[in-house]
Short mmCIF file of C-alpha atoms in Angstrom, two decimals:
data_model
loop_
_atom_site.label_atom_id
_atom_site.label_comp_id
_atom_site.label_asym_id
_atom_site.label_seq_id
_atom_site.Cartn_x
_atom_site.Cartn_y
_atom_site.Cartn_z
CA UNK Q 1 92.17 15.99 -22.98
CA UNK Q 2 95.41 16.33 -25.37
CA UNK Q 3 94.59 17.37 -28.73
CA UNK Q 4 94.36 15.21 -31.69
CA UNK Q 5 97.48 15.61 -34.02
CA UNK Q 6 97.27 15.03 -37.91
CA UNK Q 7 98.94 11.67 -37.70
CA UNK Q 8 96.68 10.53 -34.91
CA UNK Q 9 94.00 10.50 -37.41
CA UNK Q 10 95.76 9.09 -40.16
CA UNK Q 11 96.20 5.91 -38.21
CA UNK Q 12 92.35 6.19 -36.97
CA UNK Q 13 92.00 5.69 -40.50
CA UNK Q 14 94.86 2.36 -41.43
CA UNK Q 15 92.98 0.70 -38.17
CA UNK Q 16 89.00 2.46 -39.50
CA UNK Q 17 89.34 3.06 -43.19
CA UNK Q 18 85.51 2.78 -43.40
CA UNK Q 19 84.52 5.19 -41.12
CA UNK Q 20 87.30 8.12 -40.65
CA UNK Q 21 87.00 10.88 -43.58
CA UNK Q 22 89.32 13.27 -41.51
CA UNK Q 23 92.02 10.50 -41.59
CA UNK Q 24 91.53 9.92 -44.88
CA UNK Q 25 91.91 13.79 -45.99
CA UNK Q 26 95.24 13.98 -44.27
CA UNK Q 27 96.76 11.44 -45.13
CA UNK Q 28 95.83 12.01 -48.86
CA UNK Q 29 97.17 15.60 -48.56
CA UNK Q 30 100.39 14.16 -47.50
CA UNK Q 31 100.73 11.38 -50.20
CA UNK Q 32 100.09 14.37 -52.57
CA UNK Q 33 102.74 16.99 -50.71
CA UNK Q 34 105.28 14.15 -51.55
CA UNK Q 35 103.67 13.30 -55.44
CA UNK Q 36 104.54 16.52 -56.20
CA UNK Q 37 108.22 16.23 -55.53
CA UNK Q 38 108.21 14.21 -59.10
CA UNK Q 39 107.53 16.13 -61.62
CA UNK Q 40 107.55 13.38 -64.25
CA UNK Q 41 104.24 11.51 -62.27
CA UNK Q 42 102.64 14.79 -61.77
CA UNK Q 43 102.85 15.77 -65.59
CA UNK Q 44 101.87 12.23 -66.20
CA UNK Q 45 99.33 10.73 -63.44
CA UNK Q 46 96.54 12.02 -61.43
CA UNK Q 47 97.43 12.21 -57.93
CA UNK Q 48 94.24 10.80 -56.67
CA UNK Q 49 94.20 7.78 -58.70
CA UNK Q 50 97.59 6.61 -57.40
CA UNK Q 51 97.20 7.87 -54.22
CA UNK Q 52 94.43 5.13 -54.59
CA UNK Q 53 96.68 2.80 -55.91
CA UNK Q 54 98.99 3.26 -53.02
CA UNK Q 55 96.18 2.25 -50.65
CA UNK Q 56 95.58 -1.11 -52.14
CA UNK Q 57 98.86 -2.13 -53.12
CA UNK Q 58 100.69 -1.28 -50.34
CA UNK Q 59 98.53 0.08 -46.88
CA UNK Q 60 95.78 -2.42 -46.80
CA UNK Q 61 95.94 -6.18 -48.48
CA UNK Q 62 94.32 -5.64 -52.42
CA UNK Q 63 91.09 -4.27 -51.98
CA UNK Q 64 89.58 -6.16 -48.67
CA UNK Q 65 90.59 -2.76 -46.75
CA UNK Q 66 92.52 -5.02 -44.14
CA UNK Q 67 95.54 -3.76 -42.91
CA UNK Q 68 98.60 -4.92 -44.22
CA UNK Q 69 99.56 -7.12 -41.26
CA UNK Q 70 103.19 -5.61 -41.47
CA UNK Q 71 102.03 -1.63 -41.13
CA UNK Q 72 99.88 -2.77 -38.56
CA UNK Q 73 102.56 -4.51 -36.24
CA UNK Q 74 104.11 -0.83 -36.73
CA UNK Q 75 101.68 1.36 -35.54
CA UNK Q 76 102.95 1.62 -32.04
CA UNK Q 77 106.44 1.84 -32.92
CA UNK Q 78 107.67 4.12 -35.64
CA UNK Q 79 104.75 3.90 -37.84
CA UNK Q 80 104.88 7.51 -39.45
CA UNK Q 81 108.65 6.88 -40.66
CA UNK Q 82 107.30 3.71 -42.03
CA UNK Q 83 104.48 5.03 -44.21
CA UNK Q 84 106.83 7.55 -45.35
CA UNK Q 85 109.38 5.07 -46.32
CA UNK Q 86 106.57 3.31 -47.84
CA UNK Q 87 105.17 6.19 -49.68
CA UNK Q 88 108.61 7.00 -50.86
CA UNK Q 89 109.40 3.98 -52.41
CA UNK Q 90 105.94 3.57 -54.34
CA UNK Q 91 106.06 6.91 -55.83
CA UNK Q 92 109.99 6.11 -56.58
CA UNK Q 93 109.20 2.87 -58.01
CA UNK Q 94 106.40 4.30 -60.58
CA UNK Q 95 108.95 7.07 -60.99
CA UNK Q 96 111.57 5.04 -62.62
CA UNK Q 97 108.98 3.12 -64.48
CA UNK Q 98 108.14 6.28 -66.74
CA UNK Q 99 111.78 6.96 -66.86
CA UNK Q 100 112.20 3.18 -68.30
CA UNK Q 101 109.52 3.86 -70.66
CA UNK Q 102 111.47 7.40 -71.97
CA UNK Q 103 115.16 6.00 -72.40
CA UNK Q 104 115.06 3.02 -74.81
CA UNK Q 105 117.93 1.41 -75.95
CA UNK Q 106 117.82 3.27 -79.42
CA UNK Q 107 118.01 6.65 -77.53
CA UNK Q 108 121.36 4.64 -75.96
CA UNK Q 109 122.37 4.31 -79.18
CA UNK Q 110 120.94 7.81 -80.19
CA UNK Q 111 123.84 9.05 -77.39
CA UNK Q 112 127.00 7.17 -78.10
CA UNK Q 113 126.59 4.82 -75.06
CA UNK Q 114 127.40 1.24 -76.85
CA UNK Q 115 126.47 -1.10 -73.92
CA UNK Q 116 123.04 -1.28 -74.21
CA UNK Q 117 122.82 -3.32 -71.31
CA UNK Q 118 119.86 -3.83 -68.58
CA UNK Q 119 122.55 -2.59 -66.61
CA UNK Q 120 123.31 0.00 -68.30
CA UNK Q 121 119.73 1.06 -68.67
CA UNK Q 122 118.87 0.90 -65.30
CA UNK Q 123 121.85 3.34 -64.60
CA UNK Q 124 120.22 5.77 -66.99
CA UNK Q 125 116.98 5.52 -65.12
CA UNK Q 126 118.75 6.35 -61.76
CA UNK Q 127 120.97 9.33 -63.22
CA UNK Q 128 117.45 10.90 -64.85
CA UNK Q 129 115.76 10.23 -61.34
CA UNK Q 130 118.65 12.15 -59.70
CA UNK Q 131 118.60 15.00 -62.14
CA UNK Q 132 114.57 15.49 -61.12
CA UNK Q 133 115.35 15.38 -57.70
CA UNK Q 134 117.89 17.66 -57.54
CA UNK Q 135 116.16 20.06 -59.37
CA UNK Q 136 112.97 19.96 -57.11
CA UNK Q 137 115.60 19.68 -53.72
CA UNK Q 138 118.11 22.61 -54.25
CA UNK Q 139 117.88 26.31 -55.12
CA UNK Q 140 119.45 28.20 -58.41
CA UNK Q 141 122.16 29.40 -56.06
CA UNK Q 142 122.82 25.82 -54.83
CA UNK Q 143 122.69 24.95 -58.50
CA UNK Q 144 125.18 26.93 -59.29
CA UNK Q 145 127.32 25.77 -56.14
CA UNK Q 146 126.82 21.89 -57.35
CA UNK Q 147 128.07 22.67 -60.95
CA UNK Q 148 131.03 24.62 -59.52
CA UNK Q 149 131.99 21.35 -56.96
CA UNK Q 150 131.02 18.53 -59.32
CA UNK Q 151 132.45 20.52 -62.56
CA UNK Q 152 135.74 21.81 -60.91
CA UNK Q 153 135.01 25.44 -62.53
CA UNK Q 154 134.18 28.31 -60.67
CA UNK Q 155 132.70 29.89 -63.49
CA UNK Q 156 128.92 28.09 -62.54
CA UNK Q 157 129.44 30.74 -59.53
CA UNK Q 158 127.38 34.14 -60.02
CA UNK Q 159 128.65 36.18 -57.63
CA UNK Q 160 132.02 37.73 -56.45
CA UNK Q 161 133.18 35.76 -53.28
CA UNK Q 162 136.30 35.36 -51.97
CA UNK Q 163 138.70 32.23 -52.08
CA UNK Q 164 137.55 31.17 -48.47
CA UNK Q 165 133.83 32.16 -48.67
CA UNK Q 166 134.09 29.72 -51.54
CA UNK Q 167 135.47 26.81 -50.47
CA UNK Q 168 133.26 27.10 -47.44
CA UNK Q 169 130.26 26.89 -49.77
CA UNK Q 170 131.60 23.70 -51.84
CA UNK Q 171 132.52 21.73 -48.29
CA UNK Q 172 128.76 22.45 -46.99
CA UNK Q 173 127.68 21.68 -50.28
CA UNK Q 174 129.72 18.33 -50.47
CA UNK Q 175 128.13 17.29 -47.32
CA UNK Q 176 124.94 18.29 -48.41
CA UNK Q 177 125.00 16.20 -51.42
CA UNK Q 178 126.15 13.28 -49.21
CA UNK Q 179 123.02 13.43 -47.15
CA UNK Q 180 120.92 13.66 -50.53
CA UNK Q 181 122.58 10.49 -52.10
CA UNK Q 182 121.85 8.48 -48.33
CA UNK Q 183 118.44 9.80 -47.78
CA UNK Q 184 116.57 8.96 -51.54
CA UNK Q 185 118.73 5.70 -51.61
CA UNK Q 186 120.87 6.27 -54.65
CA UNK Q 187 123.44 4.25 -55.54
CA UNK Q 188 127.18 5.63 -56.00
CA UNK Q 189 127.28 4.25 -59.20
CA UNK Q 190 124.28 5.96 -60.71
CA UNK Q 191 124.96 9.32 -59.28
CA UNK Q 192 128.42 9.13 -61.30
CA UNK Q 193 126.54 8.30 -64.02
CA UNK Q 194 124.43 11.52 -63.36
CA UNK Q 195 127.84 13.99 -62.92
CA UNK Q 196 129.71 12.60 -66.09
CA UNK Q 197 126.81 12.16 -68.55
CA UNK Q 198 123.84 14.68 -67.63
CA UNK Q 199 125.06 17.47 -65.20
CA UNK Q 200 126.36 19.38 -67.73
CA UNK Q 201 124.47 19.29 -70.46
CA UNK Q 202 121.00 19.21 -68.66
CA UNK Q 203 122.03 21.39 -65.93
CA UNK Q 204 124.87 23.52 -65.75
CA UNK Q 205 124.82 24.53 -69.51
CA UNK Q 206 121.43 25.97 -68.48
CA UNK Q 207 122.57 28.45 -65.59
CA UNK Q 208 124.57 30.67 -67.73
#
């Protein structure tokens, strides 16, 4: 008989939820693995409460412990990139909310940024999101390698390398950043936002 894997259980648990602890456990310690990727809703939040929150709001319809009718026409075909997608874009979603709570339009004001705009706003609340992710995603060195691209200074760069090693790093680094922007589903928009208003001062500044 083939072994049980982790996700196996998990979906024991979205088709059982009243009578599969195991499931339960695992798929709570991956809802918190990903929780702790924001730092903001960590500092902020218990995990278990939201992780809670999560359940009812978005696995199983309110609190009747049915399954959401959508999840469950996806649990023979590509359910587990589904509840991560899923679990992504709650924790994203409360994410920005404490971000929208943090940058007021006073503290707009407070910066020099005259359109006080919802627009405007929400781009704020992206570029902040992008600066926490970054910082949880990527190393010092690649830090220092993102300042150095985005900045046009080789300064940000520690360490004596030669012309080609360098460029090397930037074009993997370019890509890299590329993949990061697709994959958490920023816009272009707010990620310039992010290099001309925040990656200096809140990042770069900081490495030296």
């Amino acid at each position: 008989m083939e072994e049980k894997r982790p996700w196996d259980y998990v979906i024991e648990f979205l088709l059982n939820p009243h009578d599969n602890i195991e499931g339960y456990r695992i798929f709570y310690g991956l809802f918190k693995r990903e929780f702790k990727k924001y730092r903001l809703l960590e500092k902020n939040l218990n995990a278990f409460d939201l992780f809670h929150d999560f359940l009812v709001q978005v696995i199983f319809k309110n609190r009747t412990w049915e399954l959401n009718p959508t999840i469950h026409s996806k649990i023979n075909d590509k359910i587990v990139q589904y509840i991560y997608r899923s679990l992504h874009n709650f924790l994203r979603t409360k994410n920005r909310e404490f971000f929208a709570k943090e940058y007021t339009k006073e503290e707009l004001k407070e910066n020099q940024i005259d359109d006080s705009s919802p627009v405007v706003l929400d781009l704020i609340i992206e570029a902040k999101e992008i600066k926490e992710k970054i910082l949880n995603s990527f190393s010092r060195k690649d830090l220092r390698t993102i300042c150095s691209l985005l900045m046009e200074d080789r300064k940000y760069i520690d360490e004596d390398i030669s012309d080609d090693a360098f460029y090397q790093r930037k074009s993997r680094m370019r890509k890299k950043l590329k993949e990061f922007i697709k994959e958490n589903g920023f816009s272009l928009e707010g990620f310039a936002y992010f290099q001309k208003y925040i990656l200096k001062s809140e990042i770069c500044d900081k490495l030296s």
